[in-house]
């Protein structure tokens, strides 16, 4: 199994993908999700959100032990929620913002009290998003520098064995796993192979069995797919809702006019992009919520077909006339330095902008410089970027559009400077709406509004995918796929 | 003999000052770059809530003025404490010493291979200057000089891993194998073969060219003519008079190239998933883990300074007429 080297092996205070893949095997979640994103029992046997949305009551299994033999109880959950998720988890801080207290009347019951209704928390309970840490190893110590972060003691189907940095991480079967008879695998070895081309080779040479999160370049994926021993399963990454988009800095005078932003989108042939840059993985995006989150997605939004004529006339209309040399204005394109396809997208964007008379300059930087430019200094015109919408738009999408999320210095917040009171109102209503139907309706409305305004131009929804050996079975049994605990996974033959 | 050690001592003092200068420059330059670790951590985490970044900055002391941080760093360094790597959750020294052996092994075997093959090929080519064999060697060395490392590495993987299935494509040992002794050694050799050759090829080319030129130059000198006139056989002339002198510039080059080899090892370690310092450097840059990066740079500057000192000592041993002090 391939993984980029994680920095820590617990997801309780980080949401880095590399950590997800490993740590989900060591720690079980309170629940797991089926493909409709409905929770199913795991460590919690039942849960109940009160009618007013202010009380969430969990009943926990009573036969779960930490890997060091200590019992798992509601006190661990209380500690993790109050001291770790709410304070340290980068998304947890907003997910659990309204969490006032956790009561533990007995070892198997935990009652979460909220100051405001927070129905979306039910979509954030899988292990990587809300990981319960062993209180007895963490309490009274600094969480971020705790040695248990890199040699974790979990309660999941696999126990941490050893970590040779830069080389591999070894997990072994937990013989005392609460789900008797499982897991089937004796051990899981994570190989650290930093180079995508080398990973392709390792798949081809049958040196690795499975890798997730777009483990190889998209072009290589189409090639490897044809090798009889390998496959790219259709399912198993829906929960990440990965999408690509262009963020437009609406503070810039010439980009303030939404006709200009619409012109930009009209100038891009997104079917061409899907085919030639994303090798037909995924679909052309219609809006900020990817089609992979079926419940909240709607295609009923304003459409922007590929038309240079429309783009040109919209620009003229907006007062961005061509000067004598045929150019209109200059723009910079900043590329998220993650995956080659953002660079290909930037190349194409630059090319198309030239046709509109817009002179674009592609800027290439490392992560730190990129984040500083886009989310702190706001020194950019347009980005080629992408992010995960995750399991619930309140958790994964709201951050880019909510005006209260214009927070200097926070990556993947509202960097465009978009502020629309109507959209804010919708998002805030959806945050506390208990009725699932009404929430869905609110998010449909949200998609229509922001696709009309276009602070962010949707490109393609390119789901994360897994590449694996066909002999590996039962690894895509939930929308979290490769991040799941692999208790059921086995190798045929 | 006392003066010999005095000279070495003064060289070490000089080296220490050099390294200190390097540390200061690195510290300032690294902190001048826009963006910091807190932002990268938040970015990796896929966003963050309000206050998260400030909290991280405060925790890692990034909110203090540069000069204060530099003072802390220097004070710690003087106690051989390289600080804490927050991206790795370990002290920097632990991270470095975990990775150092792999890099030393790779660089040592590559440079040894390059020195040996380059020296032999160069000497051979020079003795048969302008022959067919000389031309072949020259062509091969120009190709070796011009071939990009990453391309060569991938082509070797294509041939030896995918087509022939002889060698593993990455890693340093077979994971989970409990082999010891010879079995473990051969396992290591199998894993190290492709990265070593990939890294060595460029230097083989450099050393071949240099050795050839050097041998040709030395063989035209007066003392060689004298040796011949005294009736020494061709073999004796080459063994006793030419090779020893011709090797000096190659040794100099060896010292100079160690620094650039560290750069090359980033590429090779990335392609072959070799758990060494090169790849660590790359990761440290991307995660803006300044402590870790400073540690890597500190260690590599120590390495380069030490190698140069050793090369100088080697010089006086190879040719006692060269005084150490000058």
mmCIF file of N, CA, C and O in Angstrom, chain A residues 5 7-8 13 15-16 18 87-88 90-91 93 142 144-145 150 162 164-168 189 191 193-195 197-198 201-202 204-205 207 366-369 371-372 376 399 407 409-412, chain B residues 34-36 39-40 42-53 55 57 59 84 87-90 98-99 154 157 161-162 167-173 175 178 270-271 273 275 279 285-286 288:
data_model
loop_
_atom_site.group_PDB
_atom_site.id
_atom_site.type_symbol
_atom_site.label_atom_id
_atom_site.label_comp_id
_atom_site.label_asym_id
_atom_site.label_seq_id
_atom_site.Cartn_x
_atom_site.Cartn_y
_atom_site.Cartn_z
ATOM 1 N N UNK A 5 4.644 10.178 2.878
ATOM 2 C CA UNK A 5 4.962 10.030 4.286
ATOM 3 C C UNK A 5 4.152 10.993 5.150
ATOM 4 O O UNK A 5 4.200 12.197 4.973
ATOM 5 N N UNK A 7 3.149 13.002 8.686
ATOM 6 C CA UNK A 7 3.996 13.591 9.708
ATOM 7 C C UNK A 7 3.593 13.067 11.080
ATOM 8 O O UNK A 7 4.343 13.127 12.018
ATOM 9 N N UNK A 8 2.390 12.552 11.155
ATOM 10 C CA UNK A 8 1.899 12.050 12.433
ATOM 11 C C UNK A 8 0.913 10.924 12.119
ATOM 12 O O UNK A 8 0.400 10.835 11.016
ATOM 13 N N UNK A 13 -5.998 15.652 15.417
ATOM 14 C CA UNK A 13 -5.764 17.094 15.332
ATOM 15 C C UNK A 13 -5.245 17.536 13.965
ATOM 16 O O UNK A 13 -4.738 18.632 13.803
ATOM 17 N N UNK A 15 -6.031 17.008 9.493
ATOM 18 C CA UNK A 15 -6.865 16.355 8.495
ATOM 19 C C UNK A 15 -6.050 16.078 7.247
ATOM 20 O O UNK A 15 -6.581 16.000 6.160
ATOM 21 N N UNK A 16 -4.732 15.959 7.385
ATOM 22 C CA UNK A 16 -3.876 15.660 6.239
ATOM 23 C C UNK A 16 -4.185 14.266 5.700
ATOM 24 O O UNK A 16 -4.310 13.317 6.462
ATOM 25 N N UNK A 18 -2.506 12.011 4.047
ATOM 26 C CA UNK A 18 -1.576 10.904 4.291
ATOM 27 C C UNK A 18 -1.840 10.257 5.648
ATOM 28 O O UNK A 18 -1.650 9.058 5.821
ATOM 29 N N UNK A 87 -10.492 22.134 20.081
ATOM 30 C CA UNK A 87 -9.426 23.118 20.213
ATOM 31 C C UNK A 87 -8.384 23.018 19.112
ATOM 32 O O UNK A 87 -7.772 24.011 18.735
ATOM 33 N N UNK A 88 -8.087 21.820 18.630
ATOM 34 C CA UNK A 88 -6.922 21.654 17.770
ATOM 35 C C UNK A 88 -7.204 21.193 16.345
ATOM 36 O O UNK A 88 -6.454 21.501 15.440
ATOM 37 N N UNK A 90 -8.141 21.271 12.759
ATOM 38 C CA UNK A 90 -8.361 22.487 11.962
ATOM 39 C C UNK A 90 -9.798 22.651 11.492
ATOM 40 O O UNK A 90 -10.307 23.766 11.447
ATOM 41 N N UNK A 91 -10.453 21.556 11.143
ATOM 42 C CA UNK A 91 -11.856 21.686 10.759
ATOM 43 C C UNK A 91 -12.753 21.521 11.967
ATOM 44 O O UNK A 91 -13.808 22.121 12.059
ATOM 45 N N UNK A 93 -12.495 22.679 14.769
ATOM 46 C CA UNK A 93 -12.735 23.953 15.453
ATOM 47 C C UNK A 93 -14.021 24.601 14.983
ATOM 48 O O UNK A 93 -14.711 25.234 15.764
ATOM 49 N N UNK A 142 1.096 17.962 26.421
ATOM 50 C CA UNK A 142 0.862 18.728 25.207
ATOM 51 C C UNK A 142 0.453 17.761 24.097
ATOM 52 O O UNK A 142 1.174 16.813 23.790
ATOM 53 N N UNK A 144 0.101 18.174 20.828
ATOM 54 C CA UNK A 144 0.823 18.203 19.544
ATOM 55 C C UNK A 144 2.193 17.558 19.611
ATOM 56 O O UNK A 144 2.715 17.121 18.596
ATOM 57 N N UNK A 145 2.805 17.512 20.778
ATOM 58 C CA UNK A 145 4.144 16.917 20.840
ATOM 59 C C UNK A 145 4.135 15.596 21.603
ATOM 60 O O UNK A 145 5.181 15.080 21.976
ATOM 61 N N UNK A 150 3.209 9.585 17.147
ATOM 62 C CA UNK A 150 3.972 8.877 16.106
ATOM 63 C C UNK A 150 4.125 7.393 16.435
ATOM 64 O O UNK A 150 4.666 6.637 15.640
ATOM 65 N N UNK A 162 5.892 -0.594 13.582
ATOM 66 C CA UNK A 162 7.111 0.199 13.456
ATOM 67 C C UNK A 162 7.046 1.169 12.292
ATOM 68 O O UNK A 162 6.266 0.980 11.361
ATOM 69 N N UNK A 164 9.795 3.051 9.904
ATOM 70 C CA UNK A 164 11.132 3.392 9.417
ATOM 71 C C UNK A 164 10.955 4.622 8.553
ATOM 72 O O UNK A 164 10.451 4.534 7.435
ATOM 73 N N UNK A 165 11.360 5.773 9.068
ATOM 74 C CA UNK A 165 11.032 7.013 8.358
ATOM 75 C C UNK A 165 11.642 7.064 6.967
ATOM 76 O O UNK A 165 12.770 6.676 6.771
ATOM 77 N N UNK A 166 10.850 7.532 6.039
ATOM 78 C CA UNK A 166 11.297 7.622 4.661
ATOM 79 C C UNK A 166 11.211 6.288 3.944
ATOM 80 O O UNK A 166 11.508 6.191 2.764
ATOM 81 N N UNK A 167 10.814 5.242 4.632
ATOM 82 C CA UNK A 167 10.848 3.913 4.037
ATOM 83 C C UNK A 167 9.489 3.210 4.142
ATOM 84 O O UNK A 167 8.835 2.969 3.137
ATOM 85 N N UNK A 168 9.064 2.904 5.347
ATOM 86 C CA UNK A 168 7.775 2.225 5.473
ATOM 87 C C UNK A 168 7.185 2.390 6.866
ATOM 88 O O UNK A 168 7.875 2.755 7.816
ATOM 89 N N UNK A 189 1.524 -2.937 5.204
ATOM 90 C CA UNK A 189 2.788 -2.203 5.099
ATOM 91 C C UNK A 189 2.551 -0.990 4.215
ATOM 92 O O UNK A 189 2.066 -1.118 3.091
ATOM 93 N N UNK A 191 4.298 1.750 2.112
ATOM 94 C CA UNK A 191 5.586 2.094 1.526
ATOM 95 C C UNK A 191 5.601 3.585 1.253
ATOM 96 O O UNK A 191 4.620 4.150 0.769
ATOM 97 N N UNK A 193 6.839 6.125 -1.134
ATOM 98 C CA UNK A 193 7.440 6.300 -2.461
ATOM 99 C C UNK A 193 7.074 7.709 -2.925
ATOM 100 O O UNK A 193 5.965 7.952 -3.399
ATOM 101 N N UNK A 194 8.001 8.637 -2.774
ATOM 102 C CA UNK A 194 7.635 10.039 -2.978
ATOM 103 C C UNK A 194 7.344 10.430 -4.423
ATOM 104 O O UNK A 194 6.610 11.373 -4.664
ATOM 105 N N UNK A 195 7.880 9.709 -5.391
ATOM 106 C CA UNK A 195 7.763 10.145 -6.775
ATOM 107 C C UNK A 195 6.632 9.418 -7.493
ATOM 108 O O UNK A 195 6.538 8.183 -7.443
ATOM 109 N N UNK A 197 5.995 8.870 -10.648
ATOM 110 C CA UNK A 197 6.414 7.946 -11.707
ATOM 111 C C UNK A 197 6.928 6.649 -11.087
ATOM 112 O O UNK A 197 6.656 5.552 -11.588
ATOM 113 N N UNK A 198 7.646 6.759 -9.976
ATOM 114 C CA UNK A 198 8.142 5.559 -9.302
ATOM 115 C C UNK A 198 6.989 4.731 -8.743
ATOM 116 O O UNK A 198 7.061 3.510 -8.691
ATOM 117 N N UNK A 201 5.530 2.644 -11.487
ATOM 118 C CA UNK A 201 6.389 1.487 -11.712
ATOM 119 C C UNK A 201 6.140 0.425 -10.655
ATOM 120 O O UNK A 201 6.037 -0.757 -10.954
ATOM 121 N N UNK A 202 6.023 0.857 -9.407
ATOM 122 C CA UNK A 202 5.826 -0.099 -8.319
ATOM 123 C C UNK A 202 4.499 -0.850 -8.485
ATOM 124 O O UNK A 202 4.417 -2.033 -8.190
ATOM 125 N N UNK A 204 3.124 -1.393 -11.432
ATOM 126 C CA UNK A 204 3.323 -2.220 -12.612
ATOM 127 C C UNK A 204 4.134 -3.460 -12.260
ATOM 128 O O UNK A 204 3.902 -4.538 -12.811
ATOM 129 N N UNK A 205 5.097 -3.311 -11.363
ATOM 130 C CA UNK A 205 5.949 -4.442 -10.997
ATOM 131 C C UNK A 205 5.334 -5.255 -9.856
ATOM 132 O O UNK A 205 5.991 -6.119 -9.286
ATOM 133 N N UNK A 207 4.729 -4.475 -6.883
ATOM 134 C CA UNK A 207 5.396 -4.294 -5.593
ATOM 135 C C UNK A 207 4.449 -3.685 -4.565
ATOM 136 O O UNK A 207 4.703 -3.758 -3.373
ATOM 137 N N UNK A 366 6.168 27.521 -4.072
ATOM 138 C CA UNK A 366 5.966 26.401 -3.155
ATOM 139 C C UNK A 366 4.716 26.669 -2.304
ATOM 140 O O UNK A 366 4.115 27.731 -2.382
ATOM 141 N N UNK A 367 4.331 25.671 -1.515
ATOM 142 C CA UNK A 367 3.094 25.764 -0.750
ATOM 143 C C UNK A 367 3.030 27.044 0.091
ATOM 144 O O UNK A 367 2.054 27.773 0.065
ATOM 145 N N UNK A 368 4.105 27.279 0.851
ATOM 146 C CA UNK A 368 4.070 28.385 1.806
ATOM 147 C C UNK A 368 3.858 29.715 1.085
ATOM 148 O O UNK A 368 3.053 30.538 1.494
ATOM 149 N N UNK A 369 4.584 29.908 -0.020
ATOM 150 C CA UNK A 369 4.455 31.145 -0.772
ATOM 151 C C UNK A 369 3.052 31.250 -1.373
ATOM 152 O O UNK A 369 2.430 32.306 -1.345
ATOM 153 N N UNK A 371 0.188 29.854 -0.332
ATOM 154 C CA UNK A 371 -0.827 30.144 0.687
ATOM 155 C C UNK A 371 -0.743 31.607 1.117
ATOM 156 O O UNK A 371 -1.751 32.266 1.333
ATOM 157 N N UNK A 372 0.502 32.097 1.277
ATOM 158 C CA UNK A 372 0.678 33.478 1.715
ATOM 159 C C UNK A 372 0.065 34.440 0.696
ATOM 160 O O UNK A 372 -0.649 35.359 1.041
ATOM 161 N N UNK A 376 -3.326 35.283 2.553
ATOM 162 C CA UNK A 376 -2.910 36.301 3.526
ATOM 163 C C UNK A 376 -2.763 37.661 2.859
ATOM 164 O O UNK A 376 -3.361 38.647 3.271
ATOM 165 N N UNK A 399 -16.650 27.172 3.668
ATOM 166 C CA UNK A 399 -15.435 27.940 3.974
ATOM 167 C C UNK A 399 -14.998 28.868 2.844
ATOM 168 O O UNK A 399 -14.399 29.902 3.093
ATOM 169 N N UNK A 407 -10.722 35.263 6.459
ATOM 170 C CA UNK A 407 -9.818 35.343 7.613
ATOM 171 C C UNK A 407 -8.403 35.356 7.070
ATOM 172 O O UNK A 407 -7.961 34.402 6.444
ATOM 173 N N UNK A 409 -4.767 34.784 6.396
ATOM 174 C CA UNK A 409 -3.764 33.818 6.830
ATOM 175 C C UNK A 409 -4.245 32.388 6.917
ATOM 176 O O UNK A 409 -3.448 31.507 7.203
ATOM 177 N N UNK A 410 -5.517 32.127 6.671
ATOM 178 C CA UNK A 410 -5.985 30.752 6.768
ATOM 179 C C UNK A 410 -6.143 30.132 5.377
ATOM 180 O O UNK A 410 -6.984 30.560 4.602
ATOM 181 N N UNK A 411 -5.310 29.166 5.028
ATOM 182 C CA UNK A 411 -5.419 28.532 3.718
ATOM 183 C C UNK A 411 -6.784 27.887 3.524
ATOM 184 O O UNK A 411 -7.379 27.396 4.479
ATOM 185 N N UNK A 412 -7.244 27.893 2.291
ATOM 186 C CA UNK A 412 -8.530 27.313 1.924
ATOM 187 C C UNK A 412 -9.680 27.929 2.718
ATOM 188 O O UNK A 412 -10.620 27.252 3.103
ATOM 189 N N UNK B 34 8.493 34.265 1.767
ATOM 190 C CA UNK B 34 7.113 34.490 2.216
ATOM 191 C C UNK B 34 6.464 33.183 2.665
ATOM 192 O O UNK B 34 6.774 32.122 2.134
ATOM 193 N N UNK B 35 5.590 33.287 3.636
ATOM 194 C CA UNK B 35 4.883 32.099 4.105
ATOM 195 C C UNK B 35 5.669 31.386 5.185
ATOM 196 O O UNK B 35 6.889 31.495 5.235
ATOM 197 N N UNK B 36 4.984 30.700 6.057
ATOM 198 C CA UNK B 36 5.690 29.952 7.100
ATOM 199 C C UNK B 36 5.015 28.618 7.359
ATOM 200 O O UNK B 36 4.038 28.255 6.728
ATOM 201 N N UNK B 39 1.257 28.266 8.090
ATOM 202 C CA UNK B 39 0.361 28.290 6.928
ATOM 203 C C UNK B 39 0.369 26.960 6.187
ATOM 204 O O UNK B 39 -0.662 26.479 5.729
ATOM 205 N N UNK B 40 1.568 26.376 6.067
ATOM 206 C CA UNK B 40 1.647 25.088 5.388
ATOM 207 C C UNK B 40 0.869 24.031 6.161
ATOM 208 O O UNK B 40 0.124 23.243 5.586
ATOM 209 N N UNK B 42 -1.650 24.469 8.148
ATOM 210 C CA UNK B 42 -3.078 24.719 7.981
ATOM 211 C C UNK B 42 -3.519 24.312 6.583
ATOM 212 O O UNK B 42 -4.610 23.780 6.395
ATOM 213 N N UNK B 43 -2.666 24.554 5.591
ATOM 214 C CA UNK B 43 -2.997 24.189 4.221
ATOM 215 C C UNK B 43 -3.094 22.692 4.054
ATOM 216 O O UNK B 43 -4.026 22.175 3.451
ATOM 217 N N UNK B 44 -2.115 21.992 4.615
ATOM 218 C CA UNK B 44 -2.114 20.532 4.559
ATOM 219 C C UNK B 44 -3.356 19.981 5.219
ATOM 220 O O UNK B 44 -3.902 18.973 4.800
ATOM 221 N N UNK B 45 -3.753 20.664 6.264
ATOM 222 C CA UNK B 45 -4.910 20.198 6.997
ATOM 223 C C UNK B 45 -6.192 20.548 6.264
ATOM 224 O O UNK B 45 -7.273 20.235 6.714
ATOM 225 N N UNK B 46 -6.074 21.234 5.111
ATOM 226 C CA UNK B 46 -7.246 21.548 4.323
ATOM 227 C C UNK B 46 -8.045 22.697 4.914
ATOM 228 O O UNK B 46 -9.260 22.701 4.875
ATOM 229 N N UNK B 47 -7.349 23.659 5.480
ATOM 230 C CA UNK B 47 -8.052 24.812 6.021
ATOM 231 C C UNK B 47 -8.047 24.772 7.533
ATOM 232 O O UNK B 47 -7.598 23.812 8.142
ATOM 233 N N UNK B 48 -8.535 25.826 8.113
ATOM 234 C CA UNK B 48 -8.486 25.912 9.566
ATOM 235 C C UNK B 48 -9.462 26.955 10.027
ATOM 236 O O UNK B 48 -9.923 27.781 9.256
ATOM 237 N N UNK B 49 -9.770 26.915 11.291
ATOM 238 C CA UNK B 49 -10.652 27.921 11.854
ATOM 239 C C UNK B 49 -9.851 29.132 12.269
ATOM 240 O O UNK B 49 -8.624 29.148 12.201
ATOM 241 N N UNK B 50 -10.574 30.138 12.707
ATOM 242 C CA UNK B 50 -9.924 31.360 13.151
ATOM 243 C C UNK B 50 -9.054 31.055 14.369
ATOM 244 O O UNK B 50 -9.412 30.271 15.227
ATOM 245 N N UNK B 51 -7.883 31.667 14.425
ATOM 246 C CA UNK B 51 -7.062 31.487 15.607
ATOM 247 C C UNK B 51 -6.136 30.287 15.547
ATOM 248 O O UNK B 51 -5.167 30.207 16.287
ATOM 249 N N UNK B 52 -6.419 29.352 14.636
ATOM 250 C CA UNK B 52 -5.595 28.139 14.552
ATOM 251 C C UNK B 52 -4.151 28.479 14.223
ATOM 252 O O UNK B 52 -3.215 27.989 14.848
ATOM 253 N N UNK B 53 -3.996 29.378 13.214
ATOM 254 C CA UNK B 53 -2.668 29.754 12.761
ATOM 255 C C UNK B 53 -1.893 30.454 13.872
ATOM 256 O O UNK B 53 -0.735 30.126 14.142
ATOM 257 N N UNK B 55 -2.333 30.199 16.975
ATOM 258 C CA UNK B 55 -2.048 29.225 18.015
ATOM 259 C C UNK B 55 -0.793 28.431 17.667
ATOM 260 O O UNK B 55 0.088 28.229 18.500
ATOM 261 N N UNK B 57 1.596 29.365 15.575
ATOM 262 C CA UNK B 57 2.753 30.265 15.597
ATOM 263 C C UNK B 57 3.250 30.452 17.023
ATOM 264 O O UNK B 57 4.441 30.397 17.291
ATOM 265 N N UNK B 59 2.792 28.497 19.526
ATOM 266 C CA UNK B 59 3.333 27.265 20.066
ATOM 267 C C UNK B 59 4.769 26.998 19.593
ATOM 268 O O UNK B 59 5.597 26.515 20.337
ATOM 269 N N UNK B 84 13.575 21.284 17.441
ATOM 270 C CA UNK B 84 12.524 20.288 17.292
ATOM 271 C C UNK B 84 11.894 20.421 15.913
ATOM 272 O O UNK B 84 11.608 21.517 15.457
ATOM 273 N N UNK B 87 7.208 19.317 11.894
ATOM 274 C CA UNK B 87 6.540 18.563 10.836
ATOM 275 C C UNK B 87 6.768 17.067 11.018
ATOM 276 O O UNK B 87 6.075 16.258 10.429
ATOM 277 N N UNK B 88 7.769 16.670 11.777
ATOM 278 C CA UNK B 88 8.063 15.249 11.964
ATOM 279 C C UNK B 88 7.748 14.780 13.367
ATOM 280 O O UNK B 88 7.915 13.599 13.685
ATOM 281 N N UNK B 89 7.436 15.723 14.246
ATOM 282 C CA UNK B 89 7.154 15.371 15.632
ATOM 283 C C UNK B 89 8.312 14.700 16.339
ATOM 284 O O UNK B 89 8.114 13.796 17.163
ATOM 285 N N UNK B 90 9.534 15.100 16.003
ATOM 286 C CA UNK B 90 10.725 14.521 16.623
ATOM 287 C C UNK B 90 11.792 15.590 16.713
ATOM 288 O O UNK B 90 11.770 16.556 15.961
ATOM 289 N N UNK B 98 18.626 9.388 11.831
ATOM 290 C CA UNK B 98 17.896 8.268 11.257
ATOM 291 C C UNK B 98 18.176 8.164 9.761
ATOM 292 O O UNK B 98 18.249 7.077 9.201
ATOM 293 N N UNK B 99 18.299 9.346 9.120
ATOM 294 C CA UNK B 99 18.429 9.378 7.671
ATOM 295 C C UNK B 99 19.880 9.360 7.186
ATOM 296 O O UNK B 99 20.146 9.006 6.057
ATOM 297 N N UNK B 154 14.728 6.349 -14.254
ATOM 298 C CA UNK B 154 13.459 5.738 -14.681
ATOM 299 C C UNK B 154 13.691 4.683 -15.759
ATOM 300 O O UNK B 154 13.031 3.649 -15.769
ATOM 301 N N UNK B 157 14.827 1.559 -14.133
ATOM 302 C CA UNK B 157 13.703 0.873 -13.494
ATOM 303 C C UNK B 157 12.881 0.125 -14.533
ATOM 304 O O UNK B 157 12.492 -1.030 -14.354
ATOM 305 N N UNK B 161 13.421 -3.531 -13.496
ATOM 306 C CA UNK B 161 12.292 -3.924 -12.648
ATOM 307 C C UNK B 161 11.135 -4.455 -13.476
ATOM 308 O O UNK B 161 10.659 -5.560 -13.258
ATOM 309 N N UNK B 162 10.726 -3.650 -14.469
ATOM 310 C CA UNK B 162 9.515 -4.049 -15.178
ATOM 311 C C UNK B 162 9.787 -5.130 -16.217
ATOM 312 O O UNK B 162 9.114 -6.150 -16.245
ATOM 313 N N UNK B 167 15.494 -6.385 -10.190
ATOM 314 C CA UNK B 167 15.773 -5.512 -9.050
ATOM 315 C C UNK B 167 14.502 -4.832 -8.555
ATOM 316 O O UNK B 167 13.607 -4.543 -9.341
ATOM 317 N N UNK B 168 14.406 -4.582 -7.250
ATOM 318 C CA UNK B 168 13.255 -3.856 -6.721
ATOM 319 C C UNK B 168 13.313 -2.389 -7.130
ATOM 320 O O UNK B 168 14.400 -1.827 -7.256
ATOM 321 N N UNK B 169 12.147 -1.782 -7.331
ATOM 322 C CA UNK B 169 12.131 -0.423 -7.875
ATOM 323 C C UNK B 169 12.418 0.629 -6.823
ATOM 324 O O UNK B 169 12.847 1.719 -7.145
ATOM 325 N N UNK B 170 12.173 0.331 -5.566
ATOM 326 C CA UNK B 170 12.414 1.382 -4.576
ATOM 327 C C UNK B 170 12.577 0.814 -3.185
ATOM 328 O O UNK B 170 12.381 -0.375 -2.943
ATOM 329 N N UNK B 171 12.969 1.680 -2.273
ATOM 330 C CA UNK B 171 13.196 1.263 -0.902
ATOM 331 C C UNK B 171 14.647 0.886 -0.675
ATOM 332 O O UNK B 171 15.467 0.908 -1.593
ATOM 333 N N UNK B 172 14.955 0.525 0.566
ATOM 334 C CA UNK B 172 16.342 0.234 0.906
ATOM 335 C C UNK B 172 16.497 -1.218 1.335
ATOM 336 O O UNK B 172 17.585 -1.772 1.322
ATOM 337 N N UNK B 173 15.415 -1.834 1.739
ATOM 338 C CA UNK B 173 15.485 -3.238 2.128
ATOM 339 C C UNK B 173 14.114 -3.858 1.906
ATOM 340 O O UNK B 173 13.122 -3.144 1.753
ATOM 341 N N UNK B 175 10.869 -5.090 3.011
ATOM 342 C CA UNK B 175 10.158 -4.800 4.239
ATOM 343 C C UNK B 175 9.650 -6.080 4.871
ATOM 344 O O UNK B 175 9.137 -6.966 4.184
ATOM 345 N N UNK B 178 13.311 -10.595 7.842
ATOM 346 C CA UNK B 178 14.099 -10.610 9.071
ATOM 347 C C UNK B 178 15.496 -11.149 8.775
ATOM 348 O O UNK B 178 16.149 -11.731 9.637
ATOM 349 N N UNK B 270 14.461 10.570 -4.429
ATOM 350 C CA UNK B 270 13.041 10.701 -4.734
ATOM 351 C C UNK B 270 12.583 9.594 -5.669
ATOM 352 O O UNK B 270 11.564 8.947 -5.443
ATOM 353 N N UNK B 271 13.360 9.368 -6.735
ATOM 354 C CA UNK B 271 12.960 8.348 -7.701
ATOM 355 C C UNK B 271 12.916 6.968 -7.061
ATOM 356 O O UNK B 271 11.988 6.197 -7.276
ATOM 357 N N UNK B 273 12.815 6.167 -3.834
ATOM 358 C CA UNK B 273 12.272 6.089 -2.477
ATOM 359 C C UNK B 273 13.338 5.718 -1.463
ATOM 360 O O UNK B 273 13.090 4.931 -0.548
ATOM 361 N N UNK B 275 15.501 6.202 1.683
ATOM 362 C CA UNK B 275 15.188 7.000 2.883
ATOM 363 C C UNK B 275 16.363 7.834 3.405
ATOM 364 O O UNK B 275 16.808 7.653 4.529
ATOM 365 N N UNK B 279 15.911 13.531 0.158
ATOM 366 C CA UNK B 279 14.462 13.619 0.106
ATOM 367 C C UNK B 279 13.924 14.397 1.310
ATOM 368 O O UNK B 279 12.972 15.157 1.214
ATOM 369 N N UNK B 285 11.678 21.638 2.880
ATOM 370 C CA UNK B 285 11.436 22.893 2.166
ATOM 371 C C UNK B 285 9.939 23.065 1.961
ATOM 372 O O UNK B 285 9.367 24.109 2.243
ATOM 373 N N UNK B 286 9.296 21.998 1.504
ATOM 374 C CA UNK B 286 7.883 22.111 1.193
ATOM 375 C C UNK B 286 7.017 22.302 2.419
ATOM 376 O O UNK B 286 5.977 22.935 2.360
ATOM 377 N N UNK B 288 8.120 23.907 4.976
ATOM 378 C CA UNK B 288 8.677 25.090 5.639
ATOM 379 C C UNK B 288 9.076 24.781 7.081
ATOM 380 O O UNK B 288 8.868 25.590 7.975
#
